[in-house]
Coordinates of C-alpha atoms and ligand atoms in Angstrom, one line a residue:
M1 CA 148.5 55.4 -88.0
S2 CA 149.0 53.2 -84.9
K3 CA 152.6 51.8 -84.0
K4 CA 153.7 48.4 -84.0
L5 CA 153.4 46.9 -80.6
L6 CA 153.0 43.2 -80.8
P7 CA 155.2 40.3 -81.7
R8 CA 154.1 39.0 -85.1
V9 CA 154.7 37.1 -88.3
N10 CA 155.9 39.4 -91.0
R11 CA 155.1 37.1 -94.1
I12 CA 151.6 36.0 -95.2
S13 CA 153.1 32.7 -96.3
K14 CA 153.8 32.1 -92.5
L15 CA 150.4 33.6 -91.2
F16 CA 147.9 31.1 -89.8
Q17 CA 144.9 32.4 -91.7
P18 CA 142.8 29.6 -93.1
L19 CA 141.1 31.3 -96.1
N20 CA 137.7 30.5 -97.3
I21 CA 137.5 27.1 -95.7
V22 CA 134.0 26.4 -95.0
P23 CA 133.3 24.5 -91.7
K24 CA 133.0 20.8 -92.1
D25 CA 129.8 20.4 -90.1
S26 CA 128.1 22.2 -93.0
K27 CA 125.2 23.1 -90.9
P28 CA 123.6 26.2 -92.5
R29 CA 125.8 29.0 -91.4
D30 CA 124.3 31.8 -89.3
E31 CA 125.6 34.2 -91.9
A32 CA 122.5 35.2 -93.9
S33 CA 121.9 38.2 -91.6
S34 CA 125.5 39.2 -90.9
K35 CA 128.2 39.8 -93.7
S36 CA 130.9 40.3 -91.0
Y37 CA 130.4 37.0 -89.5
K38 CA 130.7 35.2 -92.8
L39 CA 133.8 37.3 -93.7
M40 CA 135.4 36.8 -90.2
V41 CA 135.2 32.9 -90.8
D42 CA 136.1 33.1 -94.6
M43 CA 139.1 35.3 -94.0
G44 CA 140.4 33.2 -91.1
I45 CA 139.8 35.9 -88.3
I46 CA 137.8 33.5 -86.1
R47 CA 136.9 29.9 -86.4
Q48 CA 134.1 28.2 -84.5
S49 CA 135.2 25.5 -81.9
S50 CA 131.7 24.5 -80.6
N51 CA 128.2 26.2 -80.4
G52 CA 128.8 29.8 -79.3
M53 CA 132.5 29.4 -78.9
Y54 CA 135.2 30.7 -81.2
N55 CA 139.0 30.3 -81.8
L56 CA 140.3 33.8 -82.2
L57 CA 143.0 33.4 -84.8
P58 CA 146.2 35.5 -85.2
L59 CA 144.6 38.5 -87.1
G60 CA 141.7 38.6 -84.7
L61 CA 143.8 38.3 -81.6
R62 CA 146.1 41.2 -82.9
A63 CA 142.9 43.4 -83.3
L64 CA 141.7 42.3 -79.8
E65 CA 145.1 43.2 -78.3
K66 CA 145.2 46.6 -79.8
L67 CA 141.7 47.1 -78.3
N68 CA 143.1 45.9 -74.9
T69 CA 145.8 48.5 -75.2
L70 CA 143.4 51.3 -75.7
V71 CA 141.5 50.1 -72.8
D72 CA 144.7 50.0 -70.6
D73 CA 145.6 53.5 -71.7
E74 CA 142.1 54.9 -70.6
M75 CA 142.3 52.8 -67.4
A76 CA 145.7 54.3 -66.6
N77 CA 144.3 57.9 -67.1
I78 CA 141.7 57.2 -64.3
D79 CA 144.0 55.3 -62.0
A80 CA 142.3 52.1 -62.3
Q81 CA 144.5 49.0 -61.6
K82 CA 144.5 45.8 -63.7
V83 CA 144.0 42.5 -61.9
L84 CA 143.2 38.9 -62.9
L85 CA 140.6 37.0 -60.8
P86 CA 140.0 33.4 -61.0
H87 CA 137.4 32.1 -63.6
L88 CA 135.9 29.5 -61.2
I89 CA 133.8 31.1 -58.5
P90 CA 132.4 29.2 -55.5
S91 CA 128.7 29.0 -56.0
T92 CA 128.2 29.8 -52.3
L93 CA 129.2 33.4 -53.1
W94 CA 126.4 33.7 -55.6
K95 CA 124.0 32.1 -53.0
A96 CA 125.0 34.7 -50.7
T97 CA 123.8 37.6 -52.9
G98 CA 120.8 35.8 -54.1
R99 CA 121.9 35.7 -57.7
L100 CA 122.2 31.9 -57.9
E101 CA 118.7 31.1 -58.6
V102 CA 118.0 34.3 -60.6
A103 CA 120.8 33.6 -63.0
E104 CA 120.8 29.9 -62.9
N105 CA 119.8 29.1 -66.6
E106 CA 122.6 31.0 -67.9
L107 CA 125.3 29.4 -65.7
F108 CA 128.0 26.9 -66.6
M109 CA 128.5 24.9 -63.4
L110 CA 131.0 22.2 -62.2
H111 CA 132.2 20.4 -59.3
D112 CA 135.7 19.7 -57.8
R113 CA 136.6 16.3 -56.6
H114 CA 135.2 17.2 -53.0
Q115 CA 131.9 17.9 -54.7
K116 CA 132.2 21.7 -54.1
Q117 CA 130.3 23.5 -56.8
Y118 CA 131.8 26.3 -58.9
I119 CA 130.4 28.7 -61.4
L120 CA 132.4 29.5 -64.7
S121 CA 132.3 33.2 -64.3
P122 CA 129.7 35.1 -66.4
T123 CA 130.6 38.3 -64.5
H124 CA 132.6 39.1 -61.4
E125 CA 130.7 41.2 -58.9
E126 CA 130.7 38.5 -56.3
A127 CA 134.2 37.6 -56.7
V128 CA 135.7 41.0 -56.7
T129 CA 133.5 42.0 -53.7
S130 CA 134.7 39.1 -51.8
L131 CA 138.3 39.9 -52.6
I132 CA 137.8 43.4 -51.1
A133 CA 135.8 41.7 -48.2
S134 CA 138.9 39.6 -47.5
V135 CA 140.9 42.9 -46.7
S136 CA 138.1 44.8 -45.0
P137 CA 137.5 47.0 -43.3
L138 CA 139.6 49.4 -45.3
S139 CA 140.9 52.6 -44.3
K140 CA 139.0 55.6 -45.8
K141 CA 142.3 56.9 -47.2
M142 CA 142.6 53.9 -49.6
L143 CA 139.3 54.9 -51.4
P144 CA 138.4 55.0 -54.2
I145 CA 139.5 51.7 -55.3
K146 CA 139.1 50.9 -59.0
L147 CA 140.1 47.4 -60.3
Y148 CA 139.6 46.0 -63.7
Q149 CA 140.4 43.0 -65.7
I150 CA 140.2 41.8 -69.3
S151 CA 139.2 38.0 -69.3
S152 CA 136.9 35.4 -70.6
K153 CA 133.3 35.2 -69.4
W154 CA 131.0 32.3 -69.8
R155 CA 127.1 32.4 -70.3
D156 CA 125.1 29.5 -71.5
E157 CA 123.1 31.9 -73.8
M158 CA 119.8 30.4 -75.0
K159 CA 120.6 31.6 -78.6
P160 CA 124.3 32.2 -79.3
R161 CA 124.5 34.0 -82.7
L162 CA 126.6 35.7 -85.2
G163 CA 130.1 34.4 -83.9
V164 CA 131.4 36.8 -81.4
L165 CA 128.4 39.0 -81.3
R166 CA 126.8 36.5 -78.8
G167 CA 129.2 33.9 -77.8
R168 CA 128.8 31.4 -75.0
E169 CA 132.5 32.2 -74.2
F170 CA 133.6 35.8 -74.7
I171 CA 136.0 38.3 -73.6
M172 CA 134.8 41.2 -71.3
K173 CA 136.6 44.1 -69.8
D174 CA 135.0 44.6 -66.4
L175 CA 135.7 47.4 -63.9
Y176 CA 134.7 47.5 -60.3
T177 CA 134.8 50.6 -58.1
F178 CA 134.5 51.1 -54.3
D179 CA 133.7 54.3 -52.7
A180 CA 132.8 55.7 -49.2
D181 CA 129.4 57.1 -50.2
L182 CA 126.9 57.5 -52.8
D183 CA 128.2 61.0 -53.8
K184 CA 131.7 59.8 -54.2
A185 CA 130.5 56.7 -56.2
K186 CA 128.6 59.1 -58.5
E187 CA 131.7 61.1 -59.1
T188 CA 133.7 57.8 -59.8
Y189 CA 130.8 56.8 -62.2
D190 CA 131.0 59.9 -64.1
L191 CA 134.7 59.8 -64.4
V192 CA 134.6 56.1 -65.7
C193 CA 131.9 57.0 -68.2
K194 CA 134.1 59.8 -69.4
A195 CA 136.9 57.2 -70.0
Y196 CA 134.4 55.0 -71.8
D197 CA 133.3 57.9 -74.0
N198 CA 137.0 58.5 -74.9
L199 CA 137.6 54.9 -75.7
F200 CA 134.4 54.7 -78.0
Q201 CA 135.6 57.9 -79.7
K202 CA 139.1 56.5 -80.2
I203 CA 137.7 53.4 -81.8
G204 CA 135.9 55.7 -84.2
V205 CA 132.6 53.8 -84.8
E206 CA 129.6 56.0 -84.2
F207 CA 128.0 55.1 -80.6
V208 CA 125.2 56.1 -78.4
K209 CA 125.1 56.2 -74.7
V210 CA 121.5 55.5 -73.4
A211 CA 119.6 55.2 -70.0
A212 CA 119.3 51.5 -69.4
D213 CA 117.8 49.0 -67.2
T214 CA 119.8 47.4 -64.3
G215 CA 118.6 43.8 -65.0
I216 CA 119.9 41.0 -62.8
I217 CA 123.2 42.8 -62.0
G218 CA 121.0 45.3 -60.1
G219 CA 121.8 48.7 -58.6
S220 CA 120.2 52.1 -58.7
F221 CA 120.9 53.2 -62.2
S222 CA 122.7 52.3 -65.3
N223 CA 123.7 53.3 -68.9
E224 CA 124.5 51.4 -71.9
Y225 CA 126.7 52.0 -74.9
H226 CA 125.3 51.0 -78.3
Y227 CA 126.3 50.5 -81.9
V228 CA 123.3 51.2 -84.1
S229 CA 123.1 48.4 -86.6
N230 CA 120.4 46.1 -88.0
I231 CA 122.0 43.0 -86.6
G232 CA 121.4 44.1 -83.1
E233 CA 119.0 42.7 -80.7
T234 CA 118.1 45.8 -78.8
V235 CA 116.0 48.8 -79.7
V236 CA 117.2 52.2 -78.5
V237 CA 114.8 55.4 -78.7
S238 CA 116.5 58.5 -79.3
C239 CA 115.1 62.3 -79.4
T240 CA 116.6 64.4 -82.1
S241 CA 115.4 67.6 -80.3
C242 CA 116.9 67.1 -76.8
N243 CA 119.4 64.4 -77.0
Y244 CA 117.3 61.8 -74.9
F245 CA 118.5 58.2 -75.5
A246 CA 117.1 55.2 -73.8
T247 CA 116.6 51.5 -74.3
T248 CA 112.9 50.4 -74.9
E249 CA 113.3 48.4 -71.5
I250 CA 113.4 51.9 -69.9
H251 CA 111.1 54.0 -72.2
N252 CA 108.7 52.5 -74.6
K253 CA 106.2 55.6 -75.4
S254 CA 106.4 57.0 -78.7
S255 CA 107.0 60.5 -77.4
C256 CA 110.1 61.9 -75.6
P257 CA 109.7 62.1 -71.6
Q258 CA 111.8 65.3 -71.7
C259 CA 110.3 67.3 -74.5
Q260 CA 107.3 65.3 -75.7
R261 CA 108.6 65.2 -79.4
E262 CA 108.4 62.1 -81.3
L263 CA 111.1 59.6 -80.7
C264 CA 113.1 57.6 -83.3
H265 CA 113.6 53.7 -82.8
N266 CA 116.7 52.0 -84.0
T267 CA 118.0 48.5 -83.6
S268 CA 121.4 48.2 -81.9
V269 CA 123.9 46.2 -80.3
E270 CA 124.8 46.6 -76.7
V271 CA 128.5 47.0 -76.5
G272 CA 129.0 48.3 -72.9
H273 CA 127.0 48.5 -69.7
T274 CA 127.7 50.6 -66.7
F275 CA 125.9 50.4 -63.3
L276 CA 125.9 52.4 -60.1
L277 CA 125.5 49.4 -57.9
G278 CA 125.2 50.9 -54.5
T279 CA 125.7 48.4 -51.6
K280 CA 123.9 45.4 -53.2
Y281 CA 127.1 43.2 -53.2
S282 CA 129.1 44.9 -50.4
E283 CA 126.5 44.5 -47.7
P284 CA 125.9 40.8 -47.9
L285 CA 129.6 40.0 -48.7
K286 CA 130.7 42.6 -46.1
A287 CA 133.1 44.6 -48.1
T288 CA 133.5 47.7 -45.8
Y289 CA 135.7 50.5 -44.7
T290 CA 135.9 52.1 -41.2
A291 CA 133.9 55.2 -40.4
N292 CA 133.8 56.4 -36.7
G293 CA 135.3 53.2 -35.7
K294 CA 132.6 51.1 -37.4
P295 CA 132.6 49.2 -40.5
V296 CA 130.4 50.7 -43.3
P297 CA 129.5 48.9 -46.6
L298 CA 131.3 50.3 -49.7
V299 CA 129.3 51.9 -52.4
M300 CA 130.0 50.1 -55.7
G301 CA 129.9 50.6 -59.5
C302 CA 130.5 48.1 -62.2
F303 CA 131.4 48.8 -65.8
G304 CA 131.4 46.1 -68.5
L305 CA 132.7 46.2 -72.1
G306 CA 132.1 43.3 -74.4
L307 CA 135.4 43.5 -76.3
T308 CA 135.0 40.6 -78.7
R309 CA 131.4 42.0 -79.3
I310 CA 132.7 45.4 -80.1
L311 CA 135.0 44.0 -82.5
G312 CA 132.3 41.9 -84.3
A313 CA 129.8 44.8 -84.3
A314 CA 132.5 47.4 -85.6
L315 CA 133.4 44.8 -88.5
E316 CA 129.7 44.7 -89.3
I317 CA 129.2 48.3 -89.4
L318 CA 132.4 49.2 -91.5
S319 CA 132.6 46.2 -93.8
S320 CA 131.0 45.8 -97.2
D321 CA 129.5 42.4 -98.3
E322 CA 132.8 41.2 -99.9
E323 CA 135.6 43.0 -97.9
L324 CA 136.4 43.4 -94.2
R325 CA 137.1 47.0 -92.8
W326 CA 138.5 47.5 -89.5
P327 CA 138.3 50.5 -87.0
R328 CA 141.6 52.3 -87.8
P329 CA 143.2 51.8 -84.3
L330 CA 142.4 48.1 -84.4
V331 CA 143.4 47.0 -87.8
P332 CA 145.8 43.9 -87.4
Y333 CA 148.4 45.2 -89.8
N334 CA 148.4 48.6 -91.6
V335 CA 150.2 47.8 -94.5
C336 CA 150.4 44.9 -96.9
V337 CA 153.4 45.0 -99.3
M338 CA 153.0 42.9 -102.4
P339 CA 156.0 41.6 -104.6
P340 CA 155.4 40.6 -108.2
K341 CA 154.7 37.1 -109.3
N342 CA 157.6 34.7 -109.7
G343 CA 158.4 34.3 -113.4
S344 CA 156.5 37.5 -114.3
K345 CA 158.1 40.3 -116.5
E346 CA 158.2 42.6 -113.4
A347 CA 159.8 39.8 -111.2
S348 CA 163.2 41.6 -111.4
A349 CA 161.6 44.6 -109.2
S350 CA 161.1 42.1 -106.3
R351 CA 163.9 43.7 -104.3
Y352 CA 161.8 47.0 -104.1
A353 CA 159.2 45.1 -102.2
D354 CA 161.9 44.1 -99.4
D355 CA 163.3 47.7 -99.3
I356 CA 159.7 49.3 -99.1
Y357 CA 158.9 46.6 -96.4
Q358 CA 162.1 47.5 -94.4
V359 CA 161.6 51.2 -94.3
I360 CA 157.9 51.0 -93.3
E361 CA 158.8 48.3 -90.6
Q362 CA 161.7 50.6 -89.3
S363 CA 159.4 53.5 -89.0
G364 CA 157.4 51.6 -86.5
I365 CA 154.3 50.8 -88.6
D366 CA 152.7 47.3 -88.7
V367 CA 153.5 45.9 -92.1
I368 CA 153.3 42.5 -93.6
L369 CA 154.7 41.1 -96.9
D370 CA 152.5 39.1 -99.1
D371 CA 155.2 36.8 -100.2
R372 CA 153.0 34.0 -101.8
T373 CA 154.7 34.9 -105.0
H374 CA 153.4 31.9 -106.9
F375 CA 149.9 33.6 -106.9
T376 CA 149.3 36.4 -109.4
I377 CA 149.1 40.0 -107.9
G378 CA 145.4 39.9 -108.8
K379 CA 144.5 36.9 -106.6
R380 CA 146.6 38.4 -103.7
M381 CA 144.9 41.7 -104.1
I382 CA 141.5 40.1 -103.7
D383 CA 142.7 38.5 -100.4
A384 CA 144.3 41.6 -99.2
R385 CA 141.3 43.7 -99.9
R386 CA 139.0 41.0 -98.4
T387 CA 141.2 41.1 -95.3
G388 CA 141.0 44.7 -95.1
Y389 CA 144.7 46.0 -94.8
P390 CA 144.0 49.7 -95.1
Y391 CA 147.1 50.2 -97.4
I392 CA 148.3 47.7 -100.0
V393 CA 151.5 48.6 -101.8
V394 CA 152.0 46.8 -105.2
V395 CA 155.4 46.2 -106.8
G396 CA 154.1 45.8 -110.4
K397 CA 154.5 46.7 -114.0
R398 CA 155.6 50.3 -113.6
S399 CA 158.2 49.2 -110.9
T400 CA 160.7 48.0 -113.7
E401 CA 160.9 51.6 -115.1
P402 CA 164.1 53.6 -114.7
R403 CA 162.3 55.8 -112.2
P404 CA 160.3 52.9 -110.6
M405 CA 156.6 53.7 -109.6
F406 CA 154.5 51.7 -107.1
E407 CA 150.8 51.4 -106.6
I408 CA 149.2 52.3 -103.3
H409 CA 145.7 51.2 -102.8
D410 CA 144.2 53.2 -99.9
L411 CA 141.2 51.3 -98.8
Y412 CA 139.7 53.9 -96.2
E413 CA 139.9 56.7 -99.0
D414 CA 138.9 54.2 -101.6
K415 CA 141.6 55.3 -104.0
R416 CA 144.7 54.2 -106.0
L417 CA 147.8 56.1 -106.5
D418 CA 151.1 55.7 -108.5
L419 CA 153.9 56.8 -106.3
S420 CA 157.8 56.9 -106.4
F421 CA 159.7 55.0 -103.5
E422 CA 159.9 58.2 -101.6
G423 CA 156.4 59.1 -102.4
V424 CA 155.2 55.6 -100.9
I425 CA 157.0 56.3 -97.7
D426 CA 155.7 59.7 -97.4
Y427 CA 152.2 58.6 -98.1
L428 CA 152.3 56.1 -95.3
Ligands
ATP501 P1 122.9 41.2 -73.7 O1 121.8 42.2 -73.3 O2 123.3 41.3 -75.0 O3 122.4 39.9 -73.4 P2 123.8 41.8 -71.1 O4 123.1 42.9 -70.8 O5 123.5 40.3 -70.7 O6 124.1 41.6 -72.7 P3 126.0 42.6 -69.4 O7 125.9 41.7 -68.3 O8 125.8 44.0 -69.3 O9 125.5 42.0 -70.7 O10 127.7 42.5 -69.8 C1 128.5 43.5 -70.2 C2 128.8 43.6 -71.8 O11 129.3 42.2 -72.1 C3 127.7 43.7 -72.6 O12 127.4 45.1 -72.5 C4 128.1 43.2 -73.9 O13 128.9 44.2 -74.6 C5 129.0 42.0 -73.5 N1 128.3 40.7 -73.5 C6 127.3 40.2 -72.9 N2 126.9 39.1 -73.1 C7 127.8 38.6 -74.2 C8 127.8 37.6 -75.0 N3 126.9 36.5 -74.9 N4 128.7 37.5 -76.1 C9 129.5 38.6 -76.3 N5 129.4 39.7 -75.6 C10 128.5 39.8 -74.6
MG502 MG1 122.6 38.9 -71.6
MG503 MG1 121.6 43.7 -72.0
MG504 MG1 123.8 44.7 -70.1

């Protein structure tokens, strides 16, 4: 179970979690095709602010911050360094790489008081390359350089949909690498892909890594990470015989190009995209290192992860129609402790709820107390199950016995146990 790591409220009565409050604009919700989107809104995880833009509420942000920590751990393992680049990028930089015209329809643009034009960044290749260019030529000894950030990105998507799945503002983790030559850049590419494989394994939702198109980001080759799900907008083909995976943009014949067997087609969500860029950005923007006394363009890679999309897609895959289920390492709180209703027969056992809470809390596990004791256990249990706390501990009828017993509802194992105080602590 993951350890507590974030400042938090510890009582549900204090938690900002607007429950089951349908948005006022009462436009038909985009929920018919996504149970997770409806649940995320109904259970106060996200709330729409405008078309394709979402407030991430405390529970949603806790999950995202846990994901950020997993990312940071993997990046530390490969010596990547975290930075934060400005969100506003002078559009002249995008002109210099030829991307301004190509991407124009998706860009949010604005002007400063001097009429200088900026792009609200949809991705940061130009910005990070210009940072490296500003300190170029680099000494070869400094290479490889691996810089990443976790920040908002803006894209004026034609069809924003399903909340955080396709937002117009979303959180991306983007890593950019700079090497001396193509061989070294490929080594770095493989190293980063291994770190991404580890990350997706830790998140625990089944994923596939596929050969992919380089699109407007460009470069010589690329891979995508996908979650197979019927809410996806991409189709991936896979060969069960030889493990060939690709998007249909790369390969759309029914037979496998490697072993000629028949391919399976699955709808999926693109959750990550890696590119071996070559010198597409370093040449025009002059990001270089010195070789034989001359400046040579650096060979780049870039590696994007849609963090808010990962969260939304994982919830869609794991949840039922009625109840959220989180990837274990991302769950906002692991345990919810429920004292009895005020004025009920078992109200005298309330103190056990505080004791259980304290012991769990001290052992470093993320725990929250559902102290809305004006509600019945039944009502609070519905909310707790829908919110998806993996373990719910109920101080109930049997907690007043001489040897008090407590209910544990284990949502991942889908079972209910009656345990003693020590039994509860051991179980958790
Ligand atoms: P898509 O094909 O879904 O439009 P993309 O190929 O345009 O995505 P990239 O430029 O590869 O996206 O960006 C890196 C990652 O950012 C994607 O793999 C995806 O996980 C995430 N992402 C892209 N667009 C969005 C969006 N509008 N909302 C949420 N996440 C997004
Ligand atoms: Mg796109
Ligand atoms: Mg794509
Ligand atoms: Mg992509």
